[in-house]
Tab-separated table of C-alpha atoms in Angstrom:
chain	number	residue	atom	x	y	z
X	1	MET	CA	140.568	104.623	62.696
X	2	ALA	CA	139.395	103.272	66.087
X	3	TRP	CA	141.098	100.425	67.751
X	4	GLY	CA	138.141	98.153	67.256
X	5	GLN	CA	138.123	98.834	63.576
X	6	VAL	CA	141.938	98.060	63.399
X	7	ARG	CA	141.380	94.714	65.121
X	8	ALA	CA	138.468	93.828	62.824
X	9	TRP	CA	140.642	94.727	59.780
X	10	THR	CA	143.581	92.559	60.994
X	11	ARG	CA	141.261	89.578	61.681
X	12	ARG	CA	139.866	89.848	58.082
X	13	HIS	CA	143.381	90.031	56.633
X	14	ALA	CA	145.155	87.763	59.012
X	15	ALA	CA	147.302	86.053	56.310
X	16	LEU	CA	148.554	89.344	54.894
X	17	VAL	CA	149.385	90.654	58.407
X	18	ASP	CA	151.305	87.547	59.238
X	19	ALA	CA	153.279	87.641	55.969
X	20	VAL	CA	154.259	91.306	56.587
X	21	PHE	CA	155.124	90.572	60.185
X	22	SER	CA	157.303	87.572	59.253
X	23	VAL	CA	159.362	89.556	56.758
X	24	VAL	CA	159.727	92.622	58.992
X	25	PHE	CA	160.631	90.518	62.035
X	26	THR	CA	163.146	88.459	60.184
X	27	GLY	CA	164.728	91.524	58.559
X	28	LEU	CA	165.055	93.437	61.825
X	29	PHE	CA	166.542	90.337	63.484
X	30	PHE	CA	169.285	89.998	60.935
X	31	LEU	CA	169.824	93.760	60.855
X	32	GLY	CA	170.496	93.845	64.521
X	33	TYR	CA	172.384	90.572	64.446
X	34	PHE	CA	175.036	91.672	61.860
X	35	LEU	CA	175.137	95.465	62.313
X	36	GLY	CA	174.610	96.096	66.022
X	37	ASP	CA	177.303	95.724	68.694
X	38	GLU	CA	178.103	97.312	71.976
X	39	LYS	CA	180.905	99.497	70.487
X	40	GLY	CA	178.831	100.629	67.358
X	41	GLU	CA	181.284	98.779	64.969
X	42	HIS	CA	180.099	96.728	62.064
X	43	GLY	CA	180.204	92.924	62.222
X	44	PRO	CA	178.974	90.328	64.695
X	45	ARG	CA	179.419	90.913	68.468
X	46	PRO	CA	182.250	88.953	70.156
X	47	ASP	CA	179.705	86.799	71.993
X	48	GLN	CA	177.778	85.890	68.884
X	49	ILE	CA	178.247	82.517	67.225
X	50	ASP	CA	179.439	82.665	63.674
X	51	PHE	CA	176.990	80.440	61.790
X	52	PRO	CA	177.645	79.834	58.041
X	53	ILE	CA	175.774	81.918	55.515
X	54	ALA	CA	173.882	78.815	54.331
X	55	VAL	CA	172.577	78.311	57.831
X	56	HIS	CA	171.445	81.951	58.123
X	57	VAL	CA	169.665	81.663	54.739
X	58	MET	CA	167.973	78.434	55.714
X	59	VAL	CA	166.934	79.877	59.125
X	60	GLY	CA	165.582	83.005	57.501
X	61	VAL	CA	163.500	81.083	55.001
X	62	THR	CA	162.210	78.818	57.816
X	63	ALA	CA	161.330	81.720	60.058
X	64	VAL	CA	159.487	83.540	57.267
X	65	VAL	CA	157.499	80.461	56.307
X	66	CYS	CA	156.595	79.455	59.906
X	67	LEU	CA	155.647	82.992	60.938
X	68	SER	CA	153.539	83.623	57.791
X	69	LEU	CA	151.544	80.359	57.896
X	70	ARG	CA	151.489	79.816	61.750
X	71	ARG	CA	147.721	80.441	61.952
X	72	ARG	CA	146.928	77.776	59.245
X	73	TRP	CA	149.228	74.966	60.210
X	74	PRO	CA	150.593	75.777	63.763
X	75	GLU	CA	151.323	72.178	64.755
X	76	ARG	CA	153.062	71.188	61.517
X	77	LEU	CA	155.170	74.368	61.467
X	78	LEU	CA	156.083	73.899	65.116
X	79	ILE	CA	157.375	70.504	64.352
X	80	ALA	CA	159.148	71.786	61.206
X	81	ASP	CA	160.823	74.531	63.153
X	82	THR	CA	161.942	71.978	65.824
X	83	VAL	CA	163.350	69.675	63.122
X	84	VAL	CA	165.370	72.469	61.483
X	85	LEU	CA	166.590	73.613	64.934
X	86	LEU	CA	167.606	69.992	65.744
X	87	GLY	CA	169.561	69.807	62.478
X	88	ILE	CA	171.463	73.119	63.248
X	89	ILE	CA	172.268	71.900	66.781
X	90	ALA	CA	173.583	68.628	65.475
X	91	ALA	CA	175.635	70.380	62.719
X	92	THR	CA	176.993	73.337	64.715
X	93	GLY	CA	176.495	72.508	68.350
X	94	ASN	CA	174.438	75.654	68.974
X	95	ARG	CA	170.843	76.942	68.598
X	96	HIS	CA	170.114	79.769	66.272
X	97	PRO	CA	168.395	82.547	68.127
X	98	LEU	CA	166.005	83.439	65.326
X	99	LEU	CA	164.679	79.842	65.297
X	100	LEU	CA	164.275	80.002	69.053
X	101	LEU	CA	162.178	83.215	68.781
X	102	THR	CA	160.243	81.647	65.922
X	103	TRP	CA	159.608	78.532	68.035
X	104	PHE	CA	158.243	80.689	70.896
X	105	ILE	CA	155.800	82.529	68.554
X	106	VAL	CA	154.615	79.367	66.715
X	107	GLY	CA	154.414	77.414	69.952
X	108	TYR	CA	152.260	80.158	71.464
X	109	THR	CA	149.862	80.150	68.477
X	110	PHE	CA	149.772	76.337	68.501
X	111	ALA	CA	148.896	76.179	72.276
X	112	ARG	CA	146.234	78.797	71.801
X	113	ARG	CA	144.418	76.987	69.038
X	114	THR	CA	144.403	73.329	70.363
X	115	ASN	CA	143.398	71.497	73.541
X	116	ARG	CA	145.568	71.343	76.588
X	117	ARG	CA	146.484	67.685	76.314
X	118	ARG	CA	147.632	67.891	72.634
X	119	ALA	CA	149.463	71.137	73.249
X	120	TRP	CA	151.554	69.776	76.069
X	121	LEU	CA	152.108	66.523	74.340
X	122	VAL	CA	153.407	67.974	71.109
X	123	ALA	CA	155.264	70.962	72.634
X	124	GLY	CA	156.700	68.848	75.448
X	125	ALA	CA	158.057	66.347	72.863
X	126	CYS	CA	159.700	69.174	70.905
X	127	ILE	CA	161.194	70.739	74.081
X	128	ALA	CA	162.532	67.339	75.188
X	129	ALA	CA	164.095	66.638	71.785
X	130	MET	CA	165.815	69.971	71.650
X	131	TYR	CA	167.084	69.591	75.273
X	132	VAL	CA	168.414	66.229	74.511
X	133	ALA	CA	170.079	67.444	71.284
X	134	ALA	CA	171.718	70.368	73.014
X	135	GLY	CA	173.031	67.984	75.716
X	136	LEU	CA	174.383	65.488	73.192
X	137	PHE	CA	175.745	67.781	70.444
X	138	GLY	CA	176.286	71.080	72.212
X	139	ASP	CA	179.318	72.230	74.059
X	140	ALA	CA	177.519	73.069	77.276
X	141	ALA	CA	176.711	70.516	79.953
X	142	TRP	CA	173.173	69.099	80.446
X	143	THR	CA	172.614	71.361	83.435
X	144	ALA	CA	174.070	74.440	81.871
X	145	PRO	CA	172.112	77.626	82.204
X	146	ASP	CA	171.511	77.870	78.417
X	147	ASN	CA	169.901	74.435	78.285
X	148	LEU	CA	167.816	74.762	81.336
X	149	GLY	CA	166.878	78.320	80.578
X	150	PHE	CA	165.590	77.422	76.996
X	151	ALA	CA	163.543	74.586	78.468
X	152	ALA	CA	162.126	76.873	81.229
X	153	TRP	CA	161.245	79.624	78.693
X	154	SER	CA	159.701	77.190	76.313
X	155	ILE	CA	157.472	75.671	79.067
X	156	ALA	CA	156.547	79.142	80.281
X	157	VAL	CA	155.440	80.191	76.712
X	158	ILE	CA	153.251	77.094	76.359
X	159	ALA	CA	151.851	77.628	79.907
X	160	VAL	CA	150.962	81.268	79.161
X	161	ALA	CA	149.321	80.198	75.850
X	162	ASP	CA	147.273	77.567	77.604
X	163	ALA	CA	146.171	79.918	80.267
X	164	THR	CA	145.178	82.442	77.700
X	165	ARG	CA	143.235	79.719	75.741
X	166	SER	CA	141.453	78.747	78.971
X	167	ARG	CA	140.457	82.249	79.796
X	168	ARG	CA	139.248	82.926	76.258
X	169	ALA	CA	137.194	79.655	76.344
X	170	TYR	CA	135.734	80.723	79.643
X	171	ILE	CA	134.777	84.232	78.424
X	172	ASP	CA	133.234	82.632	75.340
X	173	SER	CA	131.217	80.203	77.443
X	174	VAL	CA	130.025	83.055	79.694
X	175	GLU	CA	128.999	85.191	76.705
X	176	GLU	CA	127.133	82.049	75.187
X	177	ARG	CA	125.353	81.433	78.406
X	178	ALA	CA	124.346	85.051	78.578
X	179	ARG	CA	123.138	84.935	75.050
X	180	ARG	CA	121.130	81.742	75.655
X	181	ALA	CA	119.748	83.232	78.842
X	182	GLU	CA	118.562	86.248	76.980
X	183	GLU	CA	116.933	84.055	74.330
X	184	SER	CA	115.290	81.913	76.983
X	185	ARG	CA	113.967	84.997	78.781
X	186	GLU	CA	112.423	86.098	75.544
X	187	GLU	CA	110.906	82.733	74.949
X	188	GLU	CA	109.684	82.622	78.531
X	189	ALA	CA	108.000	86.020	78.104
X	190	ARG	CA	106.322	84.939	74.960
X	191	ARG	CA	105.184	81.705	76.577
X	192	ARG	CA	103.694	83.614	79.485
X	193	VAL	CA	101.960	85.990	77.257
X	194	ALA	CA	100.432	83.055	75.344
X	195	GLU	CA	99.341	81.348	78.584
X	196	GLU	CA	97.826	84.580	79.918
X	197	ARG	CA	95.847	84.986	76.694
X	198	LEU	CA	94.540	81.458	76.979
X	199	ARG	CA	93.724	82.015	80.649
X	200	ILE	CA	91.765	85.241	79.865
X	201	ALA	CA	89.895	83.511	77.030
X	202	ARG	CA	88.902	80.713	79.419
X	203	GLU	CA	87.773	83.178	82.090
X	204	LEU	CA	85.775	85.116	79.583
X	205	HIS	CA	84.022	82.005	78.362
X	206	ASP	CA	83.168	80.762	81.899
X	207	VAL	CA	81.959	84.225	82.949
X	208	VAL	CA	79.942	85.203	79.877
X	209	ALA	CA	78.499	81.782	78.685
X	210	HIS	CA	76.236	81.218	81.583
X	211	HIS	CA	74.599	84.589	81.577
X	212	ILE	CA	74.297	84.748	77.771
X	213	ALA	CA	72.538	81.394	77.894
X	214	VAL	CA	70.124	82.761	80.554
X	215	ILE	CA	69.498	85.894	78.392
X	216	ASN	CA	68.915	83.712	75.347
X	217	VAL	CA	66.371	81.627	77.242
X	218	GLN	CA	64.561	84.540	78.684
X	219	ALA	CA	64.486	86.380	75.371
X	220	GLY	CA	62.916	83.315	73.748
X	221	ALA	CA	60.374	83.052	76.580
X	222	ALA	CA	59.468	86.747	76.193
X	223	ALA	CA	59.028	86.406	72.489
X	224	HIS	CA	56.849	83.328	73.016
X	225	VAL	CA	54.411	84.929	75.481
X	226	LEU	CA	54.444	88.491	73.960
X	227	ARG	CA	51.067	88.082	72.183
X	228	THR	CA	49.382	85.563	74.389
X	229	ARG	CA	50.521	86.719	77.885
X	230	PRO	CA	51.816	90.260	77.777
X	231	GLU	CA	51.963	90.554	81.473
X	232	ALA	CA	54.738	87.759	81.598
X	233	VAL	CA	57.020	89.776	79.369
X	234	GLY	CA	58.031	92.216	82.058
X	235	PRO	CA	59.534	89.730	84.495
X	236	ALA	CA	61.429	88.120	81.596
X	237	LEU	CA	62.920	91.435	80.436
X	238	ALA	CA	63.750	92.409	84.038
X	239	HIS	CA	65.682	89.061	84.350
X	240	ILE	CA	67.455	89.760	81.114
X	241	ARG	CA	68.493	93.173	82.426
X	242	ARG	CA	69.774	91.697	85.672
X	243	ALA	CA	71.703	88.976	83.793
X	244	ALA	CA	73.284	91.655	81.551
X	245	ASP	CA	74.279	93.658	84.651
X	246	THR	CA	75.781	90.496	86.111
X	247	VAL	CA	77.787	89.941	82.965
X	248	MET	CA	79.244	93.378	83.245
X	249	GLN	CA	80.211	92.869	86.853
X	250	GLU	CA	81.691	89.416	86.059
X	251	LEU	CA	83.787	90.919	83.243
X	252	GLY	CA	85.090	93.439	85.741
X	253	SER	CA	86.021	90.716	88.148
X	254	VAL	CA	88.021	88.928	85.430
X	255	VAL	CA	90.773	91.494	85.962
X	256	GLY	CA	90.687	90.691	89.673
X	257	VAL	CA	91.103	86.987	89.035
X	258	LEU	CA	94.131	87.639	86.867
X	259	ARG	CA	95.874	90.093	89.116
X	260	GLY	CA	98.691	88.965	91.445
X	261	GLU	CA	98.571	89.493	95.168
X	262	ASP	CA	101.581	91.876	94.989
X	263	GLU	CA	99.968	94.227	92.433
X	264	PRO	CA	98.921	97.600	93.889
X	265	ASP	CA	95.448	97.566	92.384
X	266	ALA	CA	94.421	94.160	93.758
X	267	PRO	CA	90.716	93.936	94.258
X	268	THR	CA	89.194	93.548	97.616
X	269	GLU	CA	86.251	91.431	96.400
X	270	PRO	CA	86.769	87.792	97.195
X	271	THR	CA	87.260	85.385	94.218
X	272	ARG	CA	84.197	83.329	93.428
X	273	GLY	CA	84.138	79.853	95.054
X	274	LEU	CA	81.750	77.316	96.485
X	275	ALA	CA	81.054	79.791	99.347
X	276	ARG	CA	78.990	81.798	96.835
X	277	LEU	CA	77.231	78.742	95.520
X	278	ALA	CA	73.919	79.899	96.947
X	279	GLU	CA	73.877	83.010	94.842
X	280	LEU	CA	74.558	80.998	91.772
X	281	LEU	CA	71.638	78.681	92.503
X	282	ASP	CA	69.319	81.594	93.082
X	283	SER	CA	70.254	82.991	89.698
X	284	PHE	CA	69.372	79.729	88.086
X	285	ALA	CA	66.159	79.457	90.048
X	286	ALA	CA	65.162	82.900	88.813
X	287	ALA	CA	66.003	81.789	85.237
X	288	GLY	CA	63.649	78.757	85.619
X	289	LEU	CA	65.949	75.942	86.383
X	290	GLN	CA	65.079	73.931	89.502
X	291	VAL	CA	68.183	72.533	91.065
X	292	GLU	CA	68.112	69.903	93.735
X	293	HIS	CA	71.204	70.612	95.860
X	294	ARG	CA	72.671	68.072	98.282
X	295	GLN	CA	75.827	68.509	100.276
X	296	SER	CA	77.705	66.011	102.407
X	297	GLY	CA	80.814	66.145	104.480
X	298	THR	CA	82.353	68.953	106.532
X	299	VAL	CA	82.480	72.181	104.577
X	300	ARG	CA	85.898	73.811	104.813
X	301	ASP	CA	87.991	76.400	102.977
X	302	LEU	CA	89.703	75.223	99.829
X	303	PRO	CA	92.783	76.519	98.030
X	304	ALA	CA	91.933	79.389	95.726
X	305	VAL	CA	92.692	77.546	92.541
X	306	VAL	CA	90.593	74.577	93.659
X	307	ASP	CA	87.778	76.670	94.895
X	308	LEU	CA	87.520	78.691	91.752
X	309	ALA	CA	87.727	75.588	89.554
X	310	ALA	CA	84.875	73.958	91.496
X	311	TYR	CA	82.660	77.049	91.132
X	312	ARG	CA	83.243	77.263	87.473
X	313	ILE	CA	82.689	73.630	86.842
X	314	VAL	CA	79.298	73.856	88.758
X	315	GLN	CA	78.384	77.096	86.820
X	316	GLU	CA	79.192	75.538	83.428
X	317	SER	CA	77.414	72.217	84.256
X	318	LEU	CA	74.206	74.034	85.362
X	319	THR	CA	74.355	76.334	82.303
X	320	ASN	CA	74.468	73.327	80.042
X	321	ALA	CA	71.609	71.753	82.039
X	322	HIS	CA	69.512	74.865	81.673
X	323	LYS	CA	70.264	75.184	78.007
X	324	TYR	CA	69.822	71.596	76.885
X	325	GLY	CA	67.845	69.989	79.743
X	326	THR	CA	64.215	69.824	80.855
X	327	GLY	CA	64.369	72.483	83.516
X	328	ARG	CA	65.483	70.256	86.411
X	329	ALA	CA	68.937	69.329	87.549
X	330	ALA	CA	70.645	67.691	90.596
X	331	LEU	CA	73.756	69.028	92.262
X	332	ASP	CA	75.794	66.884	94.795
X	333	VAL	CA	78.813	68.358	96.532
X	334	ALA	CA	80.768	65.962	98.783
X	335	TYR	CA	83.658	66.979	101.009
X	336	THR	CA	86.215	64.333	102.050
X	337	PRO	CA	89.482	64.787	103.930
X	338	SER	CA	91.439	64.670	100.736
X	339	ALA	CA	89.141	65.951	98.030
X	340	VAL	CA	85.936	67.601	97.018
X	341	THR	CA	83.587	65.803	94.591
X	342	ILE	CA	80.984	67.392	92.353
X	343	ASP	CA	78.252	65.560	90.622
X	344	VAL	CA	75.766	67.359	88.325
X	345	GLY	CA	73.021	65.518	86.381
X	346	ASN	CA	70.020	66.448	84.305
X	347	ALA	CA	67.618	64.821	81.969
X	348	ILE	CA	68.443	65.370	78.333
X	349	GLY	CA	65.810	67.619	76.595
X	350	HIS	CA	64.081	66.674	73.432
X	351	GLY	CA	66.211	67.317	70.320
X	352	ALA	CA	69.332	68.117	72.358
X	353	GLU	CA	72.651	66.541	71.443
X	354	ALA	CA	74.580	65.013	74.324
X	355	THR	CA	78.012	64.522	72.804
X	356	GLY	CA	80.085	65.435	75.861
X	357	SER	CA	82.151	67.746	73.713
X	358	GLY	CA	82.290	71.534	73.287
X	359	TYR	CA	84.337	74.493	74.554
X	360	GLY	CA	82.557	74.579	77.903
X	361	LEU	CA	83.417	70.947	78.676
X	362	VAL	CA	86.963	71.462	77.483
X	363	GLY	CA	87.263	74.432	79.820
X	364	MET	CA	86.030	72.342	82.729
X	365	ARG	CA	88.592	69.654	82.042
X	366	GLU	CA	91.433	72.279	81.812
X	367	ARG	CA	90.434	73.963	84.988
X	368	ALA	CA	90.280	70.577	86.813
X	369	ALA	CA	93.747	69.567	85.368
X	370	ALA	CA	95.179	72.963	86.480
X	371	ALA	CA	94.013	72.240	90.010
X	372	GLY	CA	95.276	68.659	89.981
X	373	GLY	CA	91.818	66.986	89.535
X	374	THR	CA	89.737	65.318	86.823
X	375	VAL	CA	86.382	65.831	85.131
X	376	THR	CA	84.255	63.328	83.229
X	377	ALA	CA	81.160	64.291	81.354
X	378	GLY	CA	78.713	62.458	79.066
X	379	PRO	CA	75.268	60.787	78.725
X	380	VAL	CA	74.481	58.096	81.262
X	381	ASP	CA	71.109	56.261	81.129
X	382	GLY	CA	69.260	59.086	79.454
X	383	ARG	CA	70.827	61.718	81.667
X	384	PHE	CA	73.794	64.028	81.141
X	385	ALA	CA	76.182	63.595	84.079
X	386	VAL	CA	79.254	65.599	85.056
X	387	HIS	CA	81.602	64.185	87.701
X	388	ALA	CA	84.514	66.228	88.998
X	389	GLU	CA	87.105	65.274	91.650
X	390	LEU	CA	89.280	68.028	92.899
X	391	PRO	CA	92.039	67.751	95.593
X	392	ALA	CA	91.500	69.500	98.917
X	393	THR	CA	95.060	70.859	98.710
X	394	ALA	CA	96.578	72.867	95.805
X	395	LYS	CA	98.455	70.648	93.500
X	396	GLU	CA	98.751	72.787	90.378
X	397	THR	CA	100.251	71.196	87.341
X	398	PRO	CA	101.550	72.777	84.131
């Protein structure tokens, strides 16, 4: 049986182990006490104190009880052992060695299982009481080696037990911190996976929604003019093909947006931002949306998170204007020393619902919040207006 299995078995059967130990320990003590001497002769050694038989019986019973139940009631049994020892000192003037050994074992168990303050308070009171009793009723002087030695050994036992308890508590706390750290790492990993999935979903929506809307509009136009103006179907289908190609390219760039700078396969193509706004407006113009673009302030580079958020907000706003508007929209981009402001407005088309809700608008608000800015959207005087304010410096929030 391995040592670990032995320890596990003894912990499960601690009461049985203590009972056997108490009987064996007490029996061996009395066997050596009465039968062993320096000359090999039977009877007590000359330096042994001749206690009455009744005292030996009482001491043996006390030792067996205290050692058997020391794990269950260590404090009470330590006090009980001390009381019996005080009675023997008062009656005979000497300490019984078996009770001294029992006191050391029970005191060690008590100090291991309680806090430092209570251990020293109770054990200190017991040590002081036995020292005073030995000085009052014993034959030796107060400063005799026996009295001082017993006090020193008792204090040493309690100190060793307290140090062992502190070390065990420290090890337990380290193991608990390690366990919690492992759990927190797993939770953090799950949280990051969930955030990454949400981020990918947002990117896919922003990338695909615009071009799918363009394809939808062009497909409807092609179906409308197929019989009356067949020559107009070709340009519409060509634009659908270009929009589909663009969707494929954008989907490929999603991976680039999500990659970190330290990854080996980082893309060399720059992330989309306001610097590529002209390409976006050209794609809308080819799809039939006339955009009146105005820009004010000094154009400058923006942090990546702000630049990408601004581009996606403009893209989503113009997509909604193309899908639900009358074919015309206005875009204003204003640069200030501390922020960049985006305003997109369009007349609401006939039969369109301007509720200011939907996944696209939710995505715009989330992007703005991630960059430390705000987005408001809704109908204003018969027009649907989107207003975004983004900081000129990165101030990303959870």
